[in-house]
């Protein structure tokens, strides 16, 4: 029945809520083109009885008007907002998408943590150049001229220079020398920074990494001071109850020298893959500053003594976060990086 159809389509038009210009066009194609519904209802009108015509003529004309008005209304709404501004989701009052925050690099986080612990003990932070000369990186630190660490294999040399080659520093111990040359004791400083070694890149080695060097020089500094300082550091960083042990070792710039192990952070000393079943993991090298080093920096080794230590920030970070591949630190994969603290600055 024509009357029922008009009723049904009137309802449809009244409920028409376009979400885009495409919806408006679909409306036009359905109702207003020459083969559309409005035209077809007028065709059907011709076939009804005279009585019906009298009633339905007005209704049909109103229906046609409704369809045209609704189309025009909708067209105005979407004409003004073409392109990017096209209203897709409807509600323009919704808040926009937030800007994602970055996160701190794990090495920066751990470096900061190390620095904070030593700052509380009165250590100042000092930095030195990454491009160093042989004197600061090796000779002043008591490396014998034939020491293997000077080999091309370990060191990235930049320039050969009579008696004082230029290279990328292989450790932050060079900053000790710069500091002692420039001032007078007492010195109490930590020296974080990037270092370089000519190594094949793998999950366990990289051609650049980061270290924190520590130095304390004053009258009467003893090995007991060294042990207590590092013990305190480990309790702060890895938690109360972390055990330490010192093993005798050799470094040209310290005498005596030691390496410090801590009880394994993963298995707490019972033995696991990380500590290869031993319950201990090495975290740093340390010792009493060799008198030769003090003298090389014009410090009276009869009056002053000192301790030094050096640790790899990557190593400390690996133990803290159980990271197994060193390459992750320099690949900038946000899936890795976004797992660490986000800080609003
Ligand atoms: N410079 C050493 C290295 O790169 C680390 C080190 C060991 C630093 C003992 C020190 C120290 O100050 O006393 O392997």
Coordinates of C-alpha atoms and ligand atoms in Angstrom, one line a residue:
X1 CA 0.0 0.0 0.0
X2 CA 1.2 3.4 -0.9
X3 CA 0.2 4.9 2.3
X4 CA 2.2 2.4 4.3
X5 CA 5.2 2.9 2.2
X6 CA 5.1 6.7 2.7
X7 CA 4.8 6.1 6.4
X8 CA 7.8 3.7 6.5
X9 CA 10.0 6.0 4.4
X10 CA 9.0 9.1 6.4
X11 CA 10.2 7.2 9.5
X12 CA 13.5 6.3 7.8
X13 CA 14.2 9.9 6.8
X14 CA 13.4 11.2 10.2
X15 CA 15.9 8.8 11.7
X16 CA 18.5 9.5 9.1
X17 CA 21.8 10.5 11.0
X18 CA 24.7 10.8 8.5
X19 CA 28.2 10.2 9.8
X20 CA 30.0 11.4 6.6
X21 CA 29.5 13.0 3.2
X22 CA 29.3 9.5 1.8
X23 CA 26.1 8.8 3.9
X24 CA 24.5 12.0 2.5
X25 CA 25.3 10.9 -1.1
X26 CA 23.8 7.5 -0.4
X27 CA 20.7 9.2 0.9
X28 CA 20.4 11.3 -2.3
X29 CA 20.9 8.2 -4.5
X30 CA 18.2 6.3 -2.6
X31 CA 15.5 9.0 -2.5
X32 CA 16.1 11.8 -4.9
X33 CA 17.4 10.6 -8.2
X34 CA 15.1 9.9 -11.2
X35 CA 15.0 6.1 -10.3
X36 CA 14.8 6.9 -6.5
X37 CA 12.1 6.3 -4.1
X38 CA 10.4 9.7 -4.3
X39 CA 9.9 9.4 -8.0
X40 CA 8.7 5.8 -7.8
X41 CA 6.1 6.7 -5.2
X42 CA 4.8 9.4 -7.5
X43 CA 4.6 6.8 -10.2
X44 CA 2.6 4.5 -7.9
X45 CA 0.4 7.5 -7.0
X46 CA -0.9 7.6 -10.6
X47 CA -2.3 4.1 -10.2
X48 CA -4.4 4.7 -7.0
X49 CA -8.1 5.5 -6.9
X50 CA -9.5 9.0 -7.0
X51 CA -10.5 8.9 -3.3
X52 CA -7.1 7.9 -2.3
X53 CA -5.5 10.5 -4.5
X54 CA -7.4 13.2 -2.6
X55 CA -6.0 12.1 0.7
X56 CA -2.5 11.0 -0.4
X57 CA -1.7 13.8 -2.8
X58 CA -0.9 16.2 0.1
X59 CA 0.8 13.5 2.1
X60 CA 3.0 12.6 -0.8
X61 CA 4.0 16.2 -1.5
X62 CA 4.9 16.6 2.2
X63 CA 7.0 13.5 2.0
X64 CA 8.8 14.8 -1.0
X65 CA 9.5 18.1 0.8
X66 CA 10.8 16.2 3.8
X67 CA 13.2 14.2 1.8
X68 CA 14.5 17.3 0.0
X69 CA 14.8 19.3 3.2
X70 CA 16.6 16.6 5.0
X71 CA 19.1 16.2 2.1
X72 CA 19.8 19.9 2.0
X73 CA 20.4 20.1 5.8
X74 CA 22.7 17.1 5.7
X75 CA 24.6 18.5 2.7
X76 CA 25.3 21.8 4.4
X77 CA 26.6 20.0 7.5
X78 CA 29.1 18.0 5.5
X79 CA 30.0 20.4 2.8
X80 CA 31.8 22.7 5.4
X81 CA 33.7 19.8 6.8
X82 CA 35.2 18.0 3.8
X83 CA 38.7 16.5 3.8
X84 CA 40.5 15.9 7.1
X85 CA 37.8 17.7 9.1
X86 CA 35.1 15.3 7.9
X87 CA 33.1 14.3 10.9
X88 CA 33.8 10.6 11.3
X89 CA 33.1 9.7 14.9
X90 CA 30.5 12.4 15.3
X91 CA 31.4 13.9 18.7
X92 CA 33.8 16.8 18.2
X93 CA 33.9 17.6 21.9
X94 CA 35.8 14.4 22.7
X95 CA 39.4 15.1 23.9
X96 CA 42.2 14.6 21.3
X97 CA 44.6 11.8 21.3
X98 CA 47.4 12.3 23.9
X99 CA 51.1 12.7 22.9
X100 CA 53.0 9.7 24.0
X101 CA 55.7 10.4 26.6
X102 CA 59.2 9.1 26.1
X103 CA 61.0 7.1 28.8
X104 CA 64.4 7.4 30.4
X105 CA 67.1 5.1 28.9
X106 CA 67.9 2.3 31.4
X107 CA 71.6 3.3 31.3
X108 CA 70.6 6.9 32.2
X109 CA 68.4 5.6 35.0
X110 CA 71.2 3.5 36.5
X111 CA 73.8 6.1 36.0
X112 CA 71.6 8.6 37.9
X113 CA 71.1 6.0 40.7
X114 CA 74.8 5.4 41.1
X115 CA 75.5 9.1 41.1
X116 CA 72.8 9.8 43.8
X117 CA 74.3 7.2 46.1
X118 CA 77.8 8.6 45.9
X119 CA 76.6 12.2 46.1
X120 CA 75.2 11.4 49.5
X121 CA 78.7 10.2 50.6
X122 CA 80.1 13.6 49.5
X123 CA 81.4 12.6 46.1
X124 CA 81.2 15.2 43.4
X125 CA 80.6 14.4 39.7
X126 CA 83.4 15.1 37.2
X127 CA 83.7 14.4 33.5
X128 CA 86.4 14.3 31.0
X129 CA 86.9 14.1 27.2
X130 CA 86.1 11.0 25.2
X131 CA 89.0 11.7 22.8
X132 CA 92.1 11.3 24.9
X133 CA 95.8 11.2 24.6
X134 CA 98.1 8.3 25.5
X135 CA 99.3 10.1 28.7
X136 CA 95.9 10.4 30.3
X137 CA 94.5 7.1 29.1
X138 CA 97.7 5.0 29.7
X139 CA 101.0 6.5 30.7
X140 CA 100.0 8.5 33.7
X141 CA 98.0 5.5 34.9
X142 CA 101.2 3.5 35.0
X143 CA 100.7 1.3 32.0
X144 CA 104.1 0.0 30.9
X145 CA 104.9 1.0 27.3
X146 CA 104.5 -2.6 26.1
X147 CA 101.1 -3.2 27.8
X148 CA 98.7 -5.2 25.6
X149 CA 95.8 -2.8 26.3
X150 CA 97.6 -0.3 24.0
X151 CA 97.4 -2.7 21.1
X152 CA 95.5 -1.7 18.0
X153 CA 93.0 -4.5 18.9
X154 CA 91.7 -2.8 22.0
X155 CA 92.1 0.8 21.3
X156 CA 90.6 3.0 18.6
X157 CA 93.6 5.2 17.7
X158 CA 92.7 8.4 16.0
X159 CA 96.1 10.0 15.4
X160 CA 99.7 8.8 15.8
X161 CA 101.6 11.5 17.6
X162 CA 105.2 11.3 18.7
X163 CA 105.1 9.9 22.2
X164 CA 101.5 10.8 22.8
X165 CA 99.0 9.1 20.5
X166 CA 95.4 10.4 20.3
X167 CA 92.7 7.7 20.8
X168 CA 89.2 7.2 22.0
X169 CA 89.4 6.6 25.7
X170 CA 89.2 3.0 26.7
X171 CA 88.2 3.7 30.3
X172 CA 87.1 6.5 32.5
X173 CA 90.2 6.2 34.6
X174 CA 91.7 8.9 32.4
X175 CA 89.4 11.4 34.2
X176 CA 91.2 10.6 37.5
X177 CA 94.4 11.8 36.0
X178 CA 92.8 15.0 34.6
X179 CA 91.2 15.7 38.0
X180 CA 94.4 15.2 40.0
X181 CA 96.5 17.2 37.6
X182 CA 94.2 20.1 37.9
X183 CA 93.7 20.4 41.6
X184 CA 95.0 19.6 45.1
X185 CA 93.9 16.8 47.4
X186 CA 91.5 15.9 48.9
X187 CA 89.6 14.5 45.9
X188 CA 86.4 12.7 46.3
X189 CA 84.7 12.3 42.9
X190 CA 82.9 9.9 40.6
X191 CA 83.3 10.2 36.9
X192 CA 80.7 8.7 34.6
X193 CA 81.1 8.5 30.9
X194 CA 81.3 6.6 27.6
X195 CA 84.3 4.5 26.7
X196 CA 85.4 2.7 23.5
X197 CA 87.1 -0.5 22.7
X198 CA 87.8 -2.2 19.4
X199 CA 85.7 -5.3 20.0
X200 CA 83.5 -7.3 17.8
X201 CA 79.9 -6.5 18.6
X202 CA 77.9 -9.4 20.2
X203 CA 75.4 -9.9 22.9
X204 CA 78.2 -9.8 25.5
X205 CA 80.6 -7.1 24.0
X206 CA 80.2 -3.8 22.3
X207 CA 82.6 -1.3 20.8
X208 CA 81.3 1.4 23.2
X209 CA 79.9 1.2 26.7
X210 CA 79.7 3.2 29.8
X211 CA 81.6 3.3 33.1
X212 CA 81.6 5.1 36.4
X213 CA 85.0 5.7 37.9
X214 CA 85.5 6.6 41.5
X215 CA 88.4 8.3 43.2
X216 CA 89.1 9.3 46.8
X217 CA 92.5 10.8 47.7
X218 CA 93.3 12.3 51.1
X219 CA 95.7 11.7 54.0
X220 CA 95.3 8.3 55.6
X221 CA 92.8 6.8 53.1
X222 CA 92.9 3.0 53.6
X223 CA 91.7 -0.2 52.0
X224 CA 89.1 -0.4 54.8
X225 CA 87.6 2.9 53.6
X226 CA 87.4 1.4 50.1
X227 CA 85.7 -1.7 51.3
X228 CA 83.2 0.2 53.5
X229 CA 82.3 2.7 50.7
X230 CA 81.7 0.0 48.2
X231 CA 79.8 -2.2 50.6
X232 CA 77.5 0.7 51.4
X233 CA 77.1 1.4 47.7
X234 CA 76.0 -2.2 47.0
X235 CA 73.5 -2.2 49.9
X236 CA 71.9 1.0 48.5
X237 CA 71.8 -0.2 44.9
X238 CA 70.9 -3.9 45.2
X239 CA 69.3 -3.9 48.6
X240 CA 70.2 -4.6 52.3
X241 CA 71.8 -8.0 52.7
X242 CA 73.6 -8.1 49.4
X243 CA 77.0 -9.8 50.1
X244 CA 80.3 -8.6 48.7
X245 CA 83.7 -10.3 48.4
X246 CA 87.0 -9.0 47.2
X247 CA 89.4 -11.1 45.1
X248 CA 93.0 -10.0 44.5
X249 CA 93.5 -8.8 41.0
X250 CA 95.9 -6.6 38.9
X251 CA 95.5 -3.2 37.4
X252 CA 98.5 -1.0 36.5
X253 CA 97.1 2.0 38.3
X254 CA 96.3 0.4 41.7
X255 CA 98.3 -1.5 44.2
X256 CA 97.0 -3.6 45.8
X257 CA 94.2 -4.2 43.3
X258 CA 91.0 -6.2 43.7
X259 CA 87.8 -7.2 41.9
X260 CA 84.6 -7.1 43.8
X261 CA 81.9 -9.6 43.5
X262 CA 78.4 -9.4 44.9
X263 CA 76.0 -12.2 45.8
X264 CA 74.0 -13.0 42.6
X265 CA 71.1 -10.7 42.3
X266 CA 69.0 -13.3 40.6
X267 CA 69.4 -16.4 42.7
X268 CA 70.6 -14.6 45.9
X269 CA 73.7 -16.8 46.0
X270 CA 72.2 -20.3 45.6
X271 CA 73.5 -20.7 42.0
X272 CA 71.9 -20.0 38.6
X273 CA 72.7 -19.4 35.0
X274 CA 73.7 -15.8 35.4
X275 CA 76.3 -16.6 38.1
X276 CA 77.2 -19.9 36.4
X277 CA 76.2 -21.7 39.6
X278 CA 78.8 -19.9 41.7
X279 CA 76.4 -17.6 43.5
X280 CA 78.6 -14.6 42.9
X281 CA 78.9 -12.1 40.0
X282 CA 81.7 -9.6 39.4
X283 CA 80.7 -6.0 39.3
X284 CA 83.8 -3.8 39.5
X285 CA 87.6 -3.4 39.7
X286 CA 89.2 -1.4 42.5
X287 CA 92.3 -0.8 44.5
X288 CA 94.6 1.7 46.3
X289 CA 95.9 4.3 43.9
X290 CA 99.4 3.3 42.9
X291 CA 101.9 5.9 44.3
X292 CA 103.4 6.2 40.8
X293 CA 100.0 7.5 39.6
X294 CA 99.9 10.1 42.4
X295 CA 103.4 11.2 41.6
X296 CA 102.6 11.4 37.8
X297 CA 100.0 14.0 38.8
X298 CA 102.4 15.9 41.1
X299 CA 100.8 14.6 44.3
X300 CA 103.0 13.7 47.2
X301 CA 102.5 9.9 47.6
X302 CA 104.2 10.0 51.1
X303 CA 101.6 12.4 52.4
X304 CA 98.5 11.2 50.4
X305 CA 96.9 7.9 49.7
X306 CA 93.7 7.1 47.9
X307 CA 91.4 4.4 46.5
X308 CA 89.8 4.1 43.1
X309 CA 87.2 1.9 41.5
X310 CA 85.7 1.5 38.1
X311 CA 82.5 -0.2 37.1
X312 CA 80.6 -0.8 33.8
X313 CA 77.1 0.8 33.9
X314 CA 75.8 -1.8 31.4
X315 CA 76.9 -4.6 33.7
X316 CA 75.2 -3.0 36.7
X317 CA 72.1 -2.5 34.6
X318 CA 72.0 -6.1 33.3
X319 CA 72.1 -7.4 36.8
X320 CA 69.3 -5.0 37.9
X321 CA 66.9 -5.6 35.0
X322 CA 68.1 -9.0 33.8
X323 CA 69.0 -7.8 30.3
X324 CA 70.8 -10.5 28.4
X325 CA 71.9 -8.7 25.2
X326 CA 74.1 -5.6 25.3
X327 CA 73.0 -4.6 21.8
X328 CA 69.6 -3.6 23.1
X329 CA 71.1 -0.6 24.8
X330 CA 72.1 1.0 21.5
X331 CA 69.4 -0.1 19.0
X332 CA 66.7 2.4 20.1
X333 CA 63.9 -0.2 19.9
X334 CA 61.0 1.5 21.6
X335 CA 59.5 -1.8 22.6
X336 CA 62.6 -2.3 24.8
X337 CA 63.0 1.4 25.9
X338 CA 59.4 2.0 26.8
X339 CA 59.5 -0.6 29.5
X340 CA 61.6 1.7 31.7
X341 CA 60.5 4.7 33.9
X342 CA 58.7 7.5 32.2
X343 CA 59.6 10.8 33.8
X344 CA 57.8 14.0 33.3
X345 CA 60.4 16.8 33.4
Ligands
LIG1 N1 89.7 1.0 34.3 C1 89.4 -0.3 34.6 C2 88.7 -1.0 33.3 O1 88.3 -0.3 32.5 C3 88.4 -0.4 35.7 C4 89.1 0.0 37.0 C5 89.7 -1.0 37.8 C6 89.1 1.3 37.4 C7 90.3 -0.7 39.0 C8 89.7 1.6 38.6 C9 90.3 0.6 39.4 O2 89.7 2.8 39.1 O3 90.8 0.9 40.6 O4 88.6 -2.2 33.3

